[in-house]
PDB file of C-alpha atoms and ligand atoms in Angstrom:
ATOM      1  CA  MET A   1       0.000   0.000   0.000  1.00 44.00           C
ATOM      2  CA  VAL A   2       1.331   3.414  -0.908  1.00 46.00           C
ATOM      3  CA  THR A   3       0.627   6.354   1.363  1.00 43.00           C
ATOM      4  CA  GLY A   4       2.246   9.696   1.980  1.00 40.00           C
ATOM      5  CA  SER A   5       5.250   9.773   4.279  1.00 40.00           C
ATOM      6  CA  SER A   6       7.671  12.541   5.202  1.00 39.00           C
ATOM      7  CA  GLY A   7       5.526  15.527   4.154  1.00 38.00           C
ATOM      8  CA  SER A   8       2.607  14.453   6.335  1.00 36.00           C
ATOM      9  CA  ARG A   9       4.546  14.481   9.627  1.00 38.00           C
ATOM     10  CA  ARG A  10       3.351  17.897  10.727  1.00 41.00           C
ATOM     11  CA  SER A  11       0.957  19.053  13.370  1.00 39.00           C
ATOM     12  CA  PRO A  12      -2.662  18.294  12.427  1.00 45.00           C
ATOM     13  CA  ARG A  13      -3.446  21.997  11.898  1.00 48.00           C
ATOM     14  CA  ASN A  14      -0.844  22.645   9.212  1.00 50.00           C
ATOM     15  CA  ARG A  15      -0.393  19.074   8.014  1.00 65.00           C
ATOM     16  CA  ARG A  16       0.455  18.971   4.314  1.00 86.00           C
ATOM     17  CA  VAL A  17      -1.321  16.516   2.033  1.00 94.00           C
ATOM     18  CA  ALA A  18       1.122  13.890   0.714  1.00 97.00           C
ATOM     19  CA  VAL A  19       0.608  13.677  -3.040  1.00 97.00           C
ATOM     20  CA  SER A  20       1.689  10.743  -5.198  1.00 98.00           C
ATOM     21  CA  VAL A  21       1.281  10.980  -8.975  1.00 98.00           C
ATOM     22  CA  LEU A  22       0.403   7.834 -10.960  1.00 98.00           C
ATOM     23  CA  ARG A  23       1.299   8.004 -14.630  1.00 98.00           C
ATOM     24  CA  VAL A  24      -0.672   5.434 -16.622  1.00 96.00           C
ATOM     25  CA  GLY A  25       0.195   4.526 -20.195  1.00 91.00           C
ATOM     26  CA  HIS A  26       3.856   5.534 -20.338  1.00 94.00           C
ATOM     27  CA  ARG A  27       5.597   4.204 -23.464  1.00 92.00           C
ATOM     28  CA  PRO A  28       9.223   3.379 -22.542  1.00 90.00           C
ATOM     29  CA  GLY A  29      11.563   4.390 -25.336  1.00 88.00           C
ATOM     30  CA  ARG A  30       8.847   6.363 -27.176  1.00 86.00           C
ATOM     31  CA  ASP A  31       8.142   9.424 -25.055  1.00 77.00           C
ATOM     32  CA  PRO A  32      10.835   9.610 -22.367  1.00 89.00           C
ATOM     33  CA  ARG A  33      10.918  13.396 -22.523  1.00 94.00           C
ATOM     34  CA  LEU A  34       7.230  13.911 -21.766  1.00 95.00           C
ATOM     35  CA  THR A  35       7.180  11.484 -18.821  1.00 96.00           C
ATOM     36  CA  THR A  36      10.461  12.929 -17.522  1.00 97.00           C
ATOM     37  CA  HIS A  37       8.944  16.402 -17.624  1.00 97.00           C
ATOM     38  CA  LEU A  38       5.885  15.070 -15.814  1.00 98.00           C
ATOM     39  CA  ALA A  39       8.118  13.671 -13.050  1.00 98.00           C
ATOM     40  CA  LEU A  40      10.133  16.897 -12.826  1.00 98.00           C
ATOM     41  CA  ALA A  41       6.997  19.029 -12.613  1.00 98.00           C
ATOM     42  CA  ALA A  42       5.495  16.720  -9.968  1.00 98.00           C
ATOM     43  CA  ARG A  43       8.733  16.919  -7.956  1.00 98.00           C
ATOM     44  CA  ALA A  44       9.194  20.684  -8.322  1.00 97.00           C
ATOM     45  CA  PHE A  45       5.617  21.494  -7.274  1.00 97.00           C
ATOM     46  CA  GLY A  46       5.461  19.304  -4.189  1.00 96.00           C
ATOM     47  CA  ALA A  47       4.529  15.680  -4.976  1.00 98.00           C
ATOM     48  CA  GLU A  48       6.423  13.021  -3.021  1.00 98.00           C
ATOM     49  CA  ARG A  49       6.701  10.353  -5.718  1.00 98.00           C
ATOM     50  CA  MET A  50       5.593   9.255  -9.132  1.00 98.00           C
ATOM     51  CA  LEU A  51       4.276   5.735  -9.687  1.00 98.00           C
ATOM     52  CA  LEU A  52       5.097   4.799 -13.266  1.00 97.00           C
ATOM     53  CA  HIS A  53       3.158   2.297 -15.344  1.00 96.00           C
ATOM     54  CA  PRO A  54       4.797   0.455 -16.953  1.00 95.00           C
ATOM     55  CA  PRO A  55       8.093   0.705 -15.028  1.00 96.00           C
ATOM     56  CA  ASP A  56      11.018   2.463 -16.728  1.00 96.00           C
ATOM     57  CA  PRO A  57      14.217   2.072 -14.653  1.00 96.00           C
ATOM     58  CA  ASP A  58      16.281   4.347 -16.952  1.00 95.00           C
ATOM     59  CA  LEU A  59      13.829   7.178 -16.493  1.00 96.00           C
ATOM     60  CA  ALA A  60      13.683   6.585 -12.730  1.00 97.00           C
ATOM     61  CA  ARG A  61      17.500   6.830 -12.587  1.00 97.00           C
ATOM     62  CA  ARG A  62      17.556  10.081 -14.564  1.00 97.00           C
ATOM     63  CA  VAL A  63      15.012  11.688 -12.259  1.00 98.00           C
ATOM     64  CA  ALA A  64      16.892  10.430  -9.179  1.00 98.00           C
ATOM     65  CA  ALA A  65      20.038  12.129 -10.521  1.00 97.00           C
ATOM     66  CA  VAL A  66      18.183  15.458 -10.568  1.00 97.00           C
ATOM     67  CA  GLY A  67      17.238  14.952  -6.906  1.00 96.00           C
ATOM     68  CA  GLU A  68      20.845  14.159  -5.984  1.00 95.00           C
ATOM     69  CA  GLY A  69      21.824  17.633  -7.157  1.00 96.00           C
ATOM     70  CA  TRP A  70      18.807  19.721  -6.281  1.00 96.00           C
ATOM     71  CA  GLY A  71      17.642  17.924  -3.152  1.00 96.00           C
ATOM     72  CA  GLY A  72      14.413  16.473  -1.822  1.00 96.00           C
ATOM     73  CA  ALA A  73      13.267  12.866  -1.560  1.00 96.00           C
ATOM     74  CA  PHE A  74      11.131  12.540  -4.709  1.00 98.00           C
ATOM     75  CA  GLU A  75      11.282   9.097  -6.318  1.00 98.00           C
ATOM     76  CA  VAL A  76       9.920   7.324  -9.377  1.00 98.00           C
ATOM     77  CA  VAL A  77       8.492   3.915  -8.440  1.00 98.00           C
ATOM     78  CA  GLY A  78       7.902   1.338 -11.180  1.00 97.00           C
ATOM     79  CA  THR A  79       4.304   0.085 -11.026  1.00 97.00           C
ATOM     80  CA  PRO A  80       3.570  -3.084 -13.065  1.00 96.00           C
ATOM     81  CA  ASP A  81      -0.143  -3.169 -12.110  1.00 97.00           C
ATOM     82  CA  TRP A  82      -1.707   0.306 -11.984  1.00 97.00           C
ATOM     83  CA  ARG A  83      -5.202  -0.970 -11.080  1.00 98.00           C
ATOM     84  CA  ARG A  84      -3.806  -2.670  -8.022  1.00 98.00           C
ATOM     85  CA  ALA A  85      -2.005   0.529  -7.011  1.00 98.00           C
ATOM     86  CA  VAL A  86      -5.259   2.499  -7.336  1.00 98.00           C
ATOM     87  CA  ARG A  87      -7.309  -0.039  -5.358  1.00 98.00           C
ATOM     88  CA  ALA A  88      -4.674  -0.320  -2.606  1.00 97.00           C
ATOM     89  CA  PHE A  89      -4.167   3.433  -2.161  1.00 98.00           C
ATOM     90  CA  ASP A  90      -5.064   4.690   1.296  1.00 96.00           C
ATOM     91  CA  GLY A  91      -6.718   8.005   0.416  1.00 97.00           C
ATOM     92  CA  PRO A  92      -8.707   9.738  -2.313  1.00 98.00           C
ATOM     93  CA  VAL A  93      -7.768   8.855  -5.892  1.00 98.00           C
ATOM     94  CA  VAL A  94      -8.057  11.880  -8.186  1.00 98.00           C
ATOM     95  CA  HIS A  95      -8.106  11.193 -11.914  1.00 98.00           C
ATOM     96  CA  LEU A  96      -7.265  14.347 -13.874  1.00 98.00           C
ATOM     97  CA  THR A  97      -9.448  14.567 -16.973  1.00 98.00           C
ATOM     98  CA  MET A  98     -10.967  17.435 -18.943  1.00 98.00           C
ATOM     99  CA  TYR A  99     -14.365  15.705 -18.555  1.00 98.00           C
ATOM    100  CA  GLY A 100     -14.366  15.752 -14.743  1.00 98.00           C
ATOM    101  CA  LEU A 101     -15.707  18.104 -12.086  1.00 98.00           C
ATOM    102  CA  PRO A 102     -14.029  21.524 -11.788  1.00 98.00           C
ATOM    103  CA  LEU A 103     -10.926  21.517  -9.577  1.00 97.00           C
ATOM    104  CA  ALA A 104     -12.303  24.424  -7.503  1.00 96.00           C
ATOM    105  CA  LYS A 105     -15.269  22.265  -6.522  1.00 97.00           C
ATOM    106  CA  VAL A 106     -13.234  19.215  -5.410  1.00 96.00           C
ATOM    107  CA  ARG A 107     -10.201  20.942  -3.878  1.00 94.00           C
ATOM    108  CA  PRO A 108     -11.773  21.667  -0.446  1.00 93.00           C
ATOM    109  CA  LYS A 109     -12.382  17.933   0.059  1.00 92.00           C
ATOM    110  CA  LEU A 110      -8.724  17.154  -0.665  1.00 92.00           C
ATOM    111  CA  THR A 111      -7.057  19.549   1.759  1.00 82.00           C
ATOM    112  CA  ARG A 112      -8.469  17.457   4.633  1.00 85.00           C
ATOM    113  CA  ALA A 113      -6.973  14.216   3.280  1.00 94.00           C
ATOM    114  CA  ARG A 114      -3.725  12.747   4.568  1.00 95.00           C
ATOM    115  CA  SER A 115      -2.617  11.481   1.155  1.00 97.00           C
ATOM    116  CA  VAL A 116      -3.898  11.861  -2.388  1.00 98.00           C
ATOM    117  CA  LEU A 117      -3.155   9.804  -5.496  1.00 98.00           C
ATOM    118  CA  LEU A 118      -3.221  11.948  -8.616  1.00 98.00           C
ATOM    119  CA  VAL A 119      -3.693   9.863 -11.774  1.00 98.00           C
ATOM    120  CA  VAL A 120      -2.906  11.086 -15.290  1.00 98.00           C
ATOM    121  CA  GLY A 121      -3.206   9.308 -18.605  1.00 95.00           C
ATOM    122  CA  GLY A 122      -1.196   9.369 -21.795  1.00 89.00           C
ATOM    123  CA  ALA A 123      -2.352   9.221 -25.410  1.00 85.00           C
ATOM    124  CA  LYS A 124      -5.112   6.808 -24.394  1.00 86.00           C
ATOM    125  CA  VAL A 125      -6.903   6.546 -21.058  1.00 92.00           C
ATOM    126  CA  PRO A 126      -8.239   3.152 -19.857  1.00 95.00           C
ATOM    127  CA  PRO A 127     -12.041   3.571 -19.505  1.00 96.00           C
ATOM    128  CA  ASP A 128     -12.229   1.837 -16.090  1.00 96.00           C
ATOM    129  CA  LEU A 129     -10.055   4.593 -14.597  1.00 97.00           C
ATOM    130  CA  TYR A 130     -13.130   6.871 -14.546  1.00 98.00           C
ATOM    131  CA  ARG A 131     -14.935   4.335 -12.330  1.00 98.00           C
ATOM    132  CA  LEU A 132     -11.989   3.409 -10.103  1.00 98.00           C
ATOM    133  CA  ALA A 133     -11.219   7.045  -9.224  1.00 98.00           C
ATOM    134  CA  THR A 134     -12.751   8.673  -6.150  1.00 98.00           C
ATOM    135  CA  TYR A 135     -12.979  11.936  -8.103  1.00 98.00           C
ATOM    136  CA  ASN A 136     -12.650  12.734 -11.809  1.00 98.00           C
ATOM    137  CA  VAL A 137     -11.303  16.299 -11.814  1.00 98.00           C
ATOM    138  CA  ALA A 138     -10.810  18.789 -14.627  1.00 98.00           C
ATOM    139  CA  VAL A 139      -8.184  21.520 -14.695  1.00 98.00           C
ATOM    140  CA  GLY A 140     -10.223  23.596 -17.110  1.00 98.00           C
ATOM    141  CA  HIS A 141     -12.378  21.728 -19.633  1.00 98.00           C
ATOM    142  CA  GLN A 142     -10.167  22.032 -22.695  1.00 98.00           C
ATOM    143  CA  PRO A 143      -7.659  19.374 -23.801  1.00 97.00           C
ATOM    144  CA  HIS A 144      -4.057  20.161 -22.805  1.00 97.00           C
ATOM    145  CA  SER A 145      -1.362  18.002 -21.226  1.00 96.00           C
ATOM    146  CA  GLU A 146      -0.684  15.804 -18.213  1.00 97.00           C
ATOM    147  CA  VAL A 147       2.285  18.017 -17.294  1.00 98.00           C
ATOM    148  CA  ALA A 148       0.142  21.156 -17.242  1.00 98.00           C
ATOM    149  CA  ALA A 149      -2.678  19.401 -15.370  1.00 98.00           C
ATOM    150  CA  VAL A 150      -0.346  18.155 -12.601  1.00 98.00           C
ATOM    151  CA  ALA A 151       1.493  21.478 -12.318  1.00 98.00           C
ATOM    152  CA  VAL A 152      -1.696  23.526 -12.028  1.00 98.00           C
ATOM    153  CA  PHE A 153      -3.290  21.049  -9.616  1.00 97.00           C
ATOM    154  CA  LEU A 154      -0.268  21.075  -7.289  1.00 97.00           C
ATOM    155  CA  THR A 155       0.116  24.840  -7.318  1.00 96.00           C
ATOM    156  CA  GLN A 156      -3.567  25.176  -6.464  1.00 94.00           C
ATOM    157  CA  LEU A 157      -2.922  22.919  -3.485  1.00 93.00           C
ATOM    158  CA  PHE A 158       0.507  24.153  -2.323  1.00 93.00           C
ATOM    159  CA  GLY A 159       1.271  27.433  -4.145  1.00 94.00           C
ATOM    160  CA  VAL A 160       4.492  28.018  -6.090  1.00 95.00           C
ATOM    161  CA  PRO A 161       7.579  26.988  -4.068  1.00 93.00           C
ATOM    162  CA  GLY A 162      10.335  29.490  -3.298  1.00 91.00           C
ATOM    163  CA  PRO A 163      13.994  28.988  -4.232  1.00 90.00           C
ATOM    164  CA  GLY A 164      14.855  26.704  -1.346  1.00 77.00           C
ATOM    165  CA  PRO A 165      17.283  25.244  -0.442  1.00 88.00           C
ATOM    166  CA  TRP A 166      15.687  21.791  -0.556  1.00 92.00           C
ATOM    167  CA  PRO A 167      16.690  19.196   2.039  1.00 94.00           C
ATOM    168  CA  GLY A 168      19.974  17.546   1.089  1.00 94.00           C
ATOM    169  CA  ALA A 169      20.525  19.835  -1.926  1.00 95.00           C
ATOM    170  CA  ARG A 170      24.026  20.168  -3.309  1.00 94.00           C
ATOM    171  CA  ARG A 171      22.921  23.066  -5.488  1.00 94.00           C
ATOM    172  CA  THR A 172      20.473  25.927  -4.981  1.00 95.00           C
ATOM    173  CA  VAL A 173      19.447  28.745  -7.270  1.00 95.00           C
ATOM    174  CA  VAL A 174      19.978  32.291  -6.077  1.00 95.00           C
ATOM    175  CA  PRO A 175      17.328  34.312  -7.882  1.00 96.00           C
ATOM    176  CA  GLN A 176      18.765  37.023 -10.160  1.00 96.00           C
ATOM    177  CA  ALA A 177      17.219  39.807 -12.197  1.00 96.00           C
ATOM    178  CA  ARG A 178      19.525  38.683 -15.034  1.00 97.00           C
ATOM    179  CA  GLY A 179      21.844  35.750 -15.606  1.00 96.00           C
ATOM    180  CA  LYS A 180      22.235  32.576 -13.578  1.00 95.00           C
ATOM    181  CA  ARG A 181      23.583  32.115 -10.074  1.00 95.00           C
ATOM    182  CA  VAL A 182      23.797  28.729  -8.399  1.00 95.00           C
ATOM    183  CA  VAL A 183      25.486  28.122  -5.035  1.00 93.00           C
ATOM    184  CA  GLY A 184      26.926  24.852  -3.818  1.00 88.00           C
ATOM    185  CA  GLY A 185      28.177  23.202  -6.961  1.00 59.00           C
ATOM    186  CA  ARG A 186      28.452  23.181 -10.687  1.00 52.00           C
ATOM    187  CA  GLY A 187      25.953  22.347 -13.399  1.00 46.00           C
ATOM    188  CA  THR A 188      22.337  23.207 -13.960  1.00 43.00           C
ATOM    189  CA  LYS A 189      20.730  19.772 -13.972  1.00 48.00           C
TER     190      LYS A 189
HETATM  191  N1  SAM B   1      -7.204  11.420 -25.404  1.00 67.61           N
HETATM  192  C1  SAM B   1      -7.048  11.359 -23.992  1.00 67.61           C
HETATM  193  C2  SAM B   1      -8.345  11.049 -23.293  1.00 67.61           C
HETATM  194  O1  SAM B   1      -8.954  10.092 -23.643  1.00 67.61           O
HETATM  195  O2  SAM B   1      -8.706  11.740 -22.334  1.00 67.61           O
HETATM  196  C3  SAM B   1      -6.443  12.649 -23.487  1.00 67.61           C
HETATM  197  C4  SAM B   1      -5.011  12.515 -23.281  1.00 67.61           C
HETATM  198  S1  SAM B   1      -4.198  13.958 -22.711  1.00 67.61           S
HETATM  199  C5  SAM B   1      -3.023  14.282 -23.966  1.00 67.61           C
HETATM  200  C6  SAM B   1      -3.176  13.267 -21.457  1.00 67.61           C
HETATM  201  C7  SAM B   1      -3.648  13.503 -20.061  1.00 67.61           C
HETATM  202  O3  SAM B   1      -3.592  14.894 -19.763  1.00 67.61           O
HETATM  203  C8  SAM B   1      -5.069  13.108 -19.719  1.00 67.61           C
HETATM  204  O4  SAM B   1      -5.196  11.723 -19.490  1.00 67.61           O
HETATM  205  C9  SAM B   1      -5.300  13.916 -18.445  1.00 67.61           C
HETATM  206  O5  SAM B   1      -4.791  13.242 -17.305  1.00 67.61           O
HETATM  207  C10 SAM B   1      -4.490  15.186 -18.700  1.00 67.61           C
HETATM  208  N2  SAM B   1      -5.333  16.309 -19.112  1.00 67.61           N
HETATM  209  C11 SAM B   1      -5.399  16.879 -20.314  1.00 67.61           C
HETATM  210  N3  SAM B   1      -6.263  17.897 -20.313  1.00 67.61           N
HETATM  211  C12 SAM B   1      -6.766  17.980 -19.057  1.00 67.61           C
HETATM  212  C13 SAM B   1      -7.707  18.847 -18.417  1.00 67.61           C
HETATM  213  N4  SAM B   1      -8.320  19.837 -19.052  1.00 67.61           N
HETATM  214  N5  SAM B   1      -7.973  18.628 -17.106  1.00 67.61           N
HETATM  215  C14 SAM B   1      -7.355  17.649 -16.421  1.00 67.61           C
HETATM  216  N6  SAM B   1      -6.462  16.806 -16.981  1.00 67.61           N
HETATM  217  C15 SAM B   1      -6.170  16.966 -18.280  1.00 67.61           C
END
């Protein structure tokens, strides 16, 4: 069973919802860039992990390398059976789809949850996902992208994070009006 962990260990009043993102319908070798961007957006905007169906160990390693430099504990977990992961999840399962209920309507119910599983599809979405989800939620009702849907959802929940530093970071951005400044190491990845 997957539940939230580190982020939820706060006092009950300001406890933060632990969000896991489940990416269904990844095509290893065909769209590594899109799923990598999905993982990076999920990580940057406050999710704790991404469950990836089907598993893609190369992608998981690349995302882990980003965390080694920039900090945090985000991980990509290979998930051979996404239905099982959905059924076993201990918390509301939110399927992001343009056909769902408006995010503003569902969001108040989610802030009280301990952990939330956010599910996004790829080129095709398995029809039973609509039934298995606790909530089908739209981020606007026009077609766009799983990366945009996750990013907007998380910023609606948590806001936009500041520059950091993140726990365990070797590198941190120092915001500049122009140019780039990074403290604590070399590289921008
Ligand atoms: N043709 C797919 C379908 O049957 O829904 C749409 C695929 S879309 C390129 C990929 C994913 O982006 C969707 O499964 C959904 O998770 C997310 N998405 C796209 N537009 C969305 C919206 N307006 N609201 C919420 N999620 C959206």
